[in-house]
Tab-separated table of C-alpha atoms and ligand atoms in Angstrom:
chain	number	residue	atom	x	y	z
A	1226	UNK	CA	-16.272	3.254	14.556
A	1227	UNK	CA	-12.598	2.255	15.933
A	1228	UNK	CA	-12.528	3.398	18.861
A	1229	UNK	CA	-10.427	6.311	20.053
A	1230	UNK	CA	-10.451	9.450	17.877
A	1231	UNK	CA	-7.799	10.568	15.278
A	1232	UNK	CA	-6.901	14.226	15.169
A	1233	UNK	CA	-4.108	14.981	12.391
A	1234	UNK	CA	-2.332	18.259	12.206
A	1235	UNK	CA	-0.761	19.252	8.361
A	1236	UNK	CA	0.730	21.660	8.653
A	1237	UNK	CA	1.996	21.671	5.135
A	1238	UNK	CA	4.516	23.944	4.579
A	1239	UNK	CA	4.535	26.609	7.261
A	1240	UNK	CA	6.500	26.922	10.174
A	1241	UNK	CA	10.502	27.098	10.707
A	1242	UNK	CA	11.771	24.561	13.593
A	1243	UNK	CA	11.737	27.231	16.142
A	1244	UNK	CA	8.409	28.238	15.707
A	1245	UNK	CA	7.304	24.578	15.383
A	1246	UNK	CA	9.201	24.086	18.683
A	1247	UNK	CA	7.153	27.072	20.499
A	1248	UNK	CA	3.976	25.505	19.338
A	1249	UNK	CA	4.431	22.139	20.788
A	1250	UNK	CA	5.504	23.626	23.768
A	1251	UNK	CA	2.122	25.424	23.806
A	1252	UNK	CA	-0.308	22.234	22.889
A	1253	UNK	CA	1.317	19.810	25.184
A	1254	UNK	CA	-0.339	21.303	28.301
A	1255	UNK	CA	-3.533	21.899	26.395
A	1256	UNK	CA	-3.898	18.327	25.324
A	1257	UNK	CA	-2.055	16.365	28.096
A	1258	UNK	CA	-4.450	13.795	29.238
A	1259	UNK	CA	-7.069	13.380	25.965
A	1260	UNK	CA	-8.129	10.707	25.332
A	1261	UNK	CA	-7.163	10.962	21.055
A	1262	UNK	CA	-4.597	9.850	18.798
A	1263	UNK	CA	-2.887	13.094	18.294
A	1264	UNK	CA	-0.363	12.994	15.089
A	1265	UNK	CA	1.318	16.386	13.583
A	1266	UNK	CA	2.566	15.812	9.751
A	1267	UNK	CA	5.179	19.108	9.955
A	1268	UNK	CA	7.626	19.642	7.140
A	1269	UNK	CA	10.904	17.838	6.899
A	1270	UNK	CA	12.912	20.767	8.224
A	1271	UNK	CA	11.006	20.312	11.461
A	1272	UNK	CA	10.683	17.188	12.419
A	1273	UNK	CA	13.486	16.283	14.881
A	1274	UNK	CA	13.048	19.385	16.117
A	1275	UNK	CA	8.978	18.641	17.078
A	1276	UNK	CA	10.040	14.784	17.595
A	1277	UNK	CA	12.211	16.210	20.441
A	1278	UNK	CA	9.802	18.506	21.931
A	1279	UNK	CA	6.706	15.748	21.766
A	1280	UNK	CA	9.152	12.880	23.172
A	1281	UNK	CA	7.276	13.063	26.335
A	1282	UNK	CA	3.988	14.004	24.953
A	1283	UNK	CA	0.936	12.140	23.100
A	1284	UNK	CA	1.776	13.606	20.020
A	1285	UNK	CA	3.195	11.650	17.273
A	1286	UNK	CA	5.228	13.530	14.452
A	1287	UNK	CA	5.804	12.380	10.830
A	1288	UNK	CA	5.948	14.081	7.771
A	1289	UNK	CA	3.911	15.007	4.696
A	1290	UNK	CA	5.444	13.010	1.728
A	1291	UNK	CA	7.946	10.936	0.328
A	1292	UNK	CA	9.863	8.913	-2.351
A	1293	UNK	CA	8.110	5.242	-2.944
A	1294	UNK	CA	12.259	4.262	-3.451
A	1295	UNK	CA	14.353	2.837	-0.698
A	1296	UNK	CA	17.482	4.425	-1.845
A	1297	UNK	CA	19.016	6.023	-5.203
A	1298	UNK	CA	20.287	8.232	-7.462
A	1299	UNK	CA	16.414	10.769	-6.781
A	1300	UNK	CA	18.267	14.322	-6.166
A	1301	UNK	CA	15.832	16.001	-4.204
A	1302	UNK	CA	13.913	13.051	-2.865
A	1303	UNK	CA	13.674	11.729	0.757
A	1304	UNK	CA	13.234	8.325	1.929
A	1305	UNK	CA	11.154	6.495	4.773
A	1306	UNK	CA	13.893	5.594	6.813
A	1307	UNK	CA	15.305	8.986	6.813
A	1308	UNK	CA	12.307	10.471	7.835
A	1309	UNK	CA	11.877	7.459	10.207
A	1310	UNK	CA	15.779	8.259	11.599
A	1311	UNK	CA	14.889	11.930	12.084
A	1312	UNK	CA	11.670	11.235	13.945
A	1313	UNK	CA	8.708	10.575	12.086
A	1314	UNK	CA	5.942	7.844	12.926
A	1315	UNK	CA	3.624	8.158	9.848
A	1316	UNK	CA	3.616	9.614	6.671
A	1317	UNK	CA	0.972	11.238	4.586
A	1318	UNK	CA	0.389	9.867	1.438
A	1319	UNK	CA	-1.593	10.741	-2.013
A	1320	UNK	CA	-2.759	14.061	-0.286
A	1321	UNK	CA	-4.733	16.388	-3.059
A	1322	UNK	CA	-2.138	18.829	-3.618
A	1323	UNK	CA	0.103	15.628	-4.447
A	1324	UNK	CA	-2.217	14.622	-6.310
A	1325	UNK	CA	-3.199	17.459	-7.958
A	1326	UNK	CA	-0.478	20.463	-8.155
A	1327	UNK	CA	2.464	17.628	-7.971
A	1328	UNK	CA	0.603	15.516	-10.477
A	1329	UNK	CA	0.811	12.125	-8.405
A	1330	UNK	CA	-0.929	9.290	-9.915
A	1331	UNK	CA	-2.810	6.512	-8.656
A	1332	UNK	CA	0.006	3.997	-9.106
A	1333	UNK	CA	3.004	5.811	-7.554
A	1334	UNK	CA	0.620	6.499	-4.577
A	1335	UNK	CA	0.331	2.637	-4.163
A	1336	UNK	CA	3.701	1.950	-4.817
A	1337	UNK	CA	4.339	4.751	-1.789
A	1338	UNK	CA	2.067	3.161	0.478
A	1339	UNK	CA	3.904	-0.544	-0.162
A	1340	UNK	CA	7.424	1.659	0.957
A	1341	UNK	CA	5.982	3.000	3.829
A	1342	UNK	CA	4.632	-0.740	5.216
A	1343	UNK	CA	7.766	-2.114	4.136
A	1344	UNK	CA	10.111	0.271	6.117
A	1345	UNK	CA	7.145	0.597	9.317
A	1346	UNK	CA	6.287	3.961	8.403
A	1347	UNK	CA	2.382	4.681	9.151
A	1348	UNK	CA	0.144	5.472	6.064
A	1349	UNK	CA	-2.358	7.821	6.055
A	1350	UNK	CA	-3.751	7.706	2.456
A	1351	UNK	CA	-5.463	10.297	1.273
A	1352	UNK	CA	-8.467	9.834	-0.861
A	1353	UNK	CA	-11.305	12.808	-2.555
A	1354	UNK	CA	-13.288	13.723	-5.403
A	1355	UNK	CA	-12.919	16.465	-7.367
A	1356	UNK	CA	-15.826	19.241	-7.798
A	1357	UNK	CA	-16.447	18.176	-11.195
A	1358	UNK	CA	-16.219	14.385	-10.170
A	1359	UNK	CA	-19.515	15.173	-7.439
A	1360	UNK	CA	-21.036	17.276	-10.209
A	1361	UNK	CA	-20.639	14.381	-12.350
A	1362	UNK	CA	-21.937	11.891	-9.944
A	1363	UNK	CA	-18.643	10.260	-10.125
A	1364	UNK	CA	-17.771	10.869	-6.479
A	1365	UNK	CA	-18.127	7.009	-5.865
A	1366	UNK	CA	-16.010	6.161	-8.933
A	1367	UNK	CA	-13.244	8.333	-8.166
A	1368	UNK	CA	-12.907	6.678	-4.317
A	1369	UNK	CA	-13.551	3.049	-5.675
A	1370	UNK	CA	-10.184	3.947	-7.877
A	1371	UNK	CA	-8.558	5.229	-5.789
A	1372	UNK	CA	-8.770	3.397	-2.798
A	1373	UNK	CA	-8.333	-0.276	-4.519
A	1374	UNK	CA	-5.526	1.130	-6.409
A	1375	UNK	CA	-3.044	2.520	-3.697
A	1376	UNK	CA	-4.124	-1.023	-1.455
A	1377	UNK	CA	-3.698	-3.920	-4.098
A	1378	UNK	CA	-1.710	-6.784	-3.011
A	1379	UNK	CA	-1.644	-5.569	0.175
A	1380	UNK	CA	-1.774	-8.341	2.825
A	1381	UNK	CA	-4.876	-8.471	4.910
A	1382	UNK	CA	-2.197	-8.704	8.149
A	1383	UNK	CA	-0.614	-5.179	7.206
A	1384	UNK	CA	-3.831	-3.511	6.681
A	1385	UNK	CA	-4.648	-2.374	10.011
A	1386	UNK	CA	-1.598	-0.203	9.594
A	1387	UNK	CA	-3.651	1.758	7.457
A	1388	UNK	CA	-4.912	4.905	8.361
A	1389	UNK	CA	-7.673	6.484	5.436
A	1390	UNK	CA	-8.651	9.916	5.034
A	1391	UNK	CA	-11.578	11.234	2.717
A	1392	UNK	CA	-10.822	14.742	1.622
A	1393	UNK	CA	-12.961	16.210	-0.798
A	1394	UNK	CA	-10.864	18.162	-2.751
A	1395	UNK	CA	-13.194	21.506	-3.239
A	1396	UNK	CA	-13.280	21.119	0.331
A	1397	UNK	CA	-9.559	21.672	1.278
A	1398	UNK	CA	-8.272	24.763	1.920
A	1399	UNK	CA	-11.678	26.965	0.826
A	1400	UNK	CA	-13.958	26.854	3.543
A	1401	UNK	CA	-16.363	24.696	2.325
A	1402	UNK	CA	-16.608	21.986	4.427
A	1403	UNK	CA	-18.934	18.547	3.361
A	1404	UNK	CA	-22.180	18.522	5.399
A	1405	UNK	CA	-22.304	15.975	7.642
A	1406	UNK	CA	-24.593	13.752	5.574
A	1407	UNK	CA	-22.549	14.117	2.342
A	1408	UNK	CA	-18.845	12.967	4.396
A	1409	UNK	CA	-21.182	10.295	5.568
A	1410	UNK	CA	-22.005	9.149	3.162
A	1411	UNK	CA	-18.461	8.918	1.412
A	1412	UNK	CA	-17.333	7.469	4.656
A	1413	UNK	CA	-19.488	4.427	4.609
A	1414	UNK	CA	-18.268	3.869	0.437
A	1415	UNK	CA	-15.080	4.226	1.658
A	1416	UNK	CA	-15.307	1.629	4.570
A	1417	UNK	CA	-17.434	-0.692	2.039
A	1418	UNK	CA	-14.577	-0.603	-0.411
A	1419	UNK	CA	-12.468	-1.748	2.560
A	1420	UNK	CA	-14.347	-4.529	3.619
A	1421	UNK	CA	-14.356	-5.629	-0.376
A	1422	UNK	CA	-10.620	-5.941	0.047
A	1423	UNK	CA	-9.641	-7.104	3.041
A	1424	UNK	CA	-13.259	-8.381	4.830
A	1425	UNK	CA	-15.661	-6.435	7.447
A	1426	UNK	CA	-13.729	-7.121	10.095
A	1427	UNK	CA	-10.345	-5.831	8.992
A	1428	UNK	CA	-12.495	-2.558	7.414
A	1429	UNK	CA	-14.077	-2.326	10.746
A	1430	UNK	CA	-10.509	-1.737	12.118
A	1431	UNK	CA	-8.963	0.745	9.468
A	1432	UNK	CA	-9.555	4.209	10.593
A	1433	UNK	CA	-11.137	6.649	8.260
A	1434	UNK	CA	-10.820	10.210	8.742
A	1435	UNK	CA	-12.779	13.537	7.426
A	1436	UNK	CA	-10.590	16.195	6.036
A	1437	UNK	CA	-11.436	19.384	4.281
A	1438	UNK	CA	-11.464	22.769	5.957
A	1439	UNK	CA	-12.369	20.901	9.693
A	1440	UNK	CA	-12.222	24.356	12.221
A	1441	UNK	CA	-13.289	23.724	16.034
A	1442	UNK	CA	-17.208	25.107	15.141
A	1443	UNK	CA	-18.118	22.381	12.509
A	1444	UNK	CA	-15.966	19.394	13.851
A	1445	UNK	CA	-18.487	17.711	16.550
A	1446	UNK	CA	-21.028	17.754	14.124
A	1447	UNK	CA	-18.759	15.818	11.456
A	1448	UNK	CA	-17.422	13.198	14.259
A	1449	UNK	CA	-21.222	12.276	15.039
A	1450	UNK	CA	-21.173	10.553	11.876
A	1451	UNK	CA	-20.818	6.669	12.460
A	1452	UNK	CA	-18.394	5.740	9.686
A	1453	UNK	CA	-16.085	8.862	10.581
A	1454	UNK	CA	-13.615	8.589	12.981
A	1455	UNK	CA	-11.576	11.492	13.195
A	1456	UNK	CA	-10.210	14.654	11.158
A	1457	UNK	CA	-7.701	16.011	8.901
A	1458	UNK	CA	-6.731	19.433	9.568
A	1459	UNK	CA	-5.016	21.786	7.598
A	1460	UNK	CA	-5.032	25.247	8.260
A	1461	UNK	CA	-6.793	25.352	11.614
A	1462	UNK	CA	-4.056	22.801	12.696
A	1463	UNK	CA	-1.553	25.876	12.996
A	1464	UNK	CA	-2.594	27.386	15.778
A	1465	UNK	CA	-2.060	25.247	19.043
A	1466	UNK	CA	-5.333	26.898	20.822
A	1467	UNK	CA	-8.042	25.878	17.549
A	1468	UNK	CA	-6.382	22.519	17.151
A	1469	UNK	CA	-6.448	21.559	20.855
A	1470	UNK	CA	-10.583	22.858	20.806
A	1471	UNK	CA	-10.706	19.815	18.045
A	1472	UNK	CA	-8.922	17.449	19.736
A	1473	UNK	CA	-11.487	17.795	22.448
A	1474	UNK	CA	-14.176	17.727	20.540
A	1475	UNK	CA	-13.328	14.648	19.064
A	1476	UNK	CA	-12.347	12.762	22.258
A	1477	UNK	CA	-15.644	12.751	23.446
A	1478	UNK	CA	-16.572	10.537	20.499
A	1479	UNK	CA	-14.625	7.270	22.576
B	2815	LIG	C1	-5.515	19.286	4.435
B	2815	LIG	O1	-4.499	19.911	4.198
B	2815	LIG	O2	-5.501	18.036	4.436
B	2815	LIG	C2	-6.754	20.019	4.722
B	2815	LIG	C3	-7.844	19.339	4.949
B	2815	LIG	O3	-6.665	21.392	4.739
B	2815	LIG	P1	-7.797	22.415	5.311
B	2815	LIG	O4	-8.208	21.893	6.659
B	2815	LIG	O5	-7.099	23.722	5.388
B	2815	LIG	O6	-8.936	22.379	4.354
C-alpha cells in the first residue's frame, strides 16, 4: 500500500469542452479537501479547457493516449509535449481498447511509456487479461508479458513515475466487476512482477490501481484489498456526483 489513494476519471470519449467545463465546476466543491490523488484523463479537445477550470483545484488533467514519437511526419498523431503545453499531467497508456479495438501491441506500448518519461509526462499503464486468457489460466502469463514488456530498460530512478493499473478486460465497460479476491490476487502478481524488475522497495512505491466497471457501491470493498491502491473509472467517472462518492470512499483507505 502507497499511501494516499488514486482515483482516475476516463472519460474516454464523451464530453465537449463546455460540458467538461460545467462538470469540474460541479466536483471541485464536492471533493475540495480529500485526502486522494484525483486525476481526470478527458479527451484532447478538452483539456485546456478542464486544465483551466482545475488550476486551483486537486484535480490533475491529462489525456488518454498518444504517439510514442517526439515529432514527425504522423498526420493525425499527437505528441507528449503538446498535450503537456495544453495542460496535461499524465497520460494513459496501453488501455484495453488500445490494445484491443486500436490493435496496440506490447512493444509500441513500451516504446510509449519511454516517450512519456522522457518528455515528464506521467504513465499510467494499463495492464488485463482477456476472458479467454482467465479461462485459460493464463491470467498470470498475460500480466507477466505485459508488464515486463512496456518497463524494460527502464531505470530503477524513473520508476516511481509509474503509475499501474490492472483492468481485466471482460471487466471494462460490462458490469462485471472482479471480486475482491480475484483483483487481489492479480494485484499482488502485478506488484511481484514489479519488485522482479526494479526490487521490493521501488514495487512497494509504484501505485497499482483496480479498473473495470468500479461504481460508488462495489469500490470500498475493492480498496480493502492490500495490494490495491486505488481505481480506474470509466463510465461512472462521468458524472461529478458518483465519482466524488468514490473518491471518498477511497480516501478513507490513507
Ligand atoms: C476504463 O475505461 O478504464 C474502465 C475501467 O471503464 P469502466 O469503469 O466503464 O469499466
Amino acid at each position: 500500500m502507497v499511501g494516499r489513494q488514486y482515483v482516475i476519471g476516463n472519460w474516454k470519449m464523451y464530453k465537449m469542452a463546455r460540458e467538461a467545463v460545467q462538470y469540474i465546476e460541479k466536483l471541485v466543491p464536492l471533493v475540495e479537501r480529500c485526502e486522494a490523488n484525483i486525476f481526470l484523463a478527458v479527451p484532447f479537445t478538452a483539456i485546456s479547457a478542464c486544465f483551466q477550470a482545475a488550476k486551483n483545484a486537486n484535480i490533475l488533467i491529462g489525456a488518454q493516449n498518444m504517439s510514442d514519437a517526439k515529432e514527425g511526419a504522423f498526420t493525425g498523431e499527437i505528441g507528449s509535449l503538446m498535450l503537456k503545453e495544453a495542460g496535461a499531467s499524465f497520460i494513459l497508456l496501453g488501455h484495453s481498447e488500445r490494445r484491443h479495438v486500436f490493435g496496440e501491441s506490447d512493444e509500441f506500448i513500451h516504446r510509449k511509456v519511454i516517450r512519456a518519461l522522457q518528455d515528464d509526462l506521467q504513465p499510467i499503464l494499463c495492464v488485463g487479461e482477456t476472458l479467454a486468457e482467465r479461462e485459460a489460466g493464463e491470467t498470470e502469463k498475460a500480466l507477466k508479458r505485459q508488464i515486463f514488456t512496456a518497463l524494460k530498460q527502464i531505470p530503477k530512478e524513473e520508476a516511481p513515475k509509474v503509475i499501474l493499473a490492472y483492468e481485466p478486460v471482460w471487466a471494462i465497460g460490462t458490469g462485471k466487476t472482479a471480486s475482491a479476491k480475484m483483483a487481489g490476487d492479480a494485484h499482488a502478481f502485478c506488484r511481484a512482477c514489479l519488485a522482479e524488475i526494479f526490487g521490493k522497495k521501488i514495487a512497494g512505491s509504484i501505485p497499482i490501481l483496480y479498473g473495470g466497471s468500479v461504481k460508488p457501491d462495489n469500490t470500498k470493498e475493492l480498496i480493502s484489498q492490500e495490494d490495491i491502491d486505488g481505481v480506474l473509472v470509466g463510465g461512472a467517472s462521468l458524472d461529478p456526483e458518483s465519482f466524488s462518492k468514490i473518491v471518498h470512499h477511497c480516501e478513507k483507505k490513507k
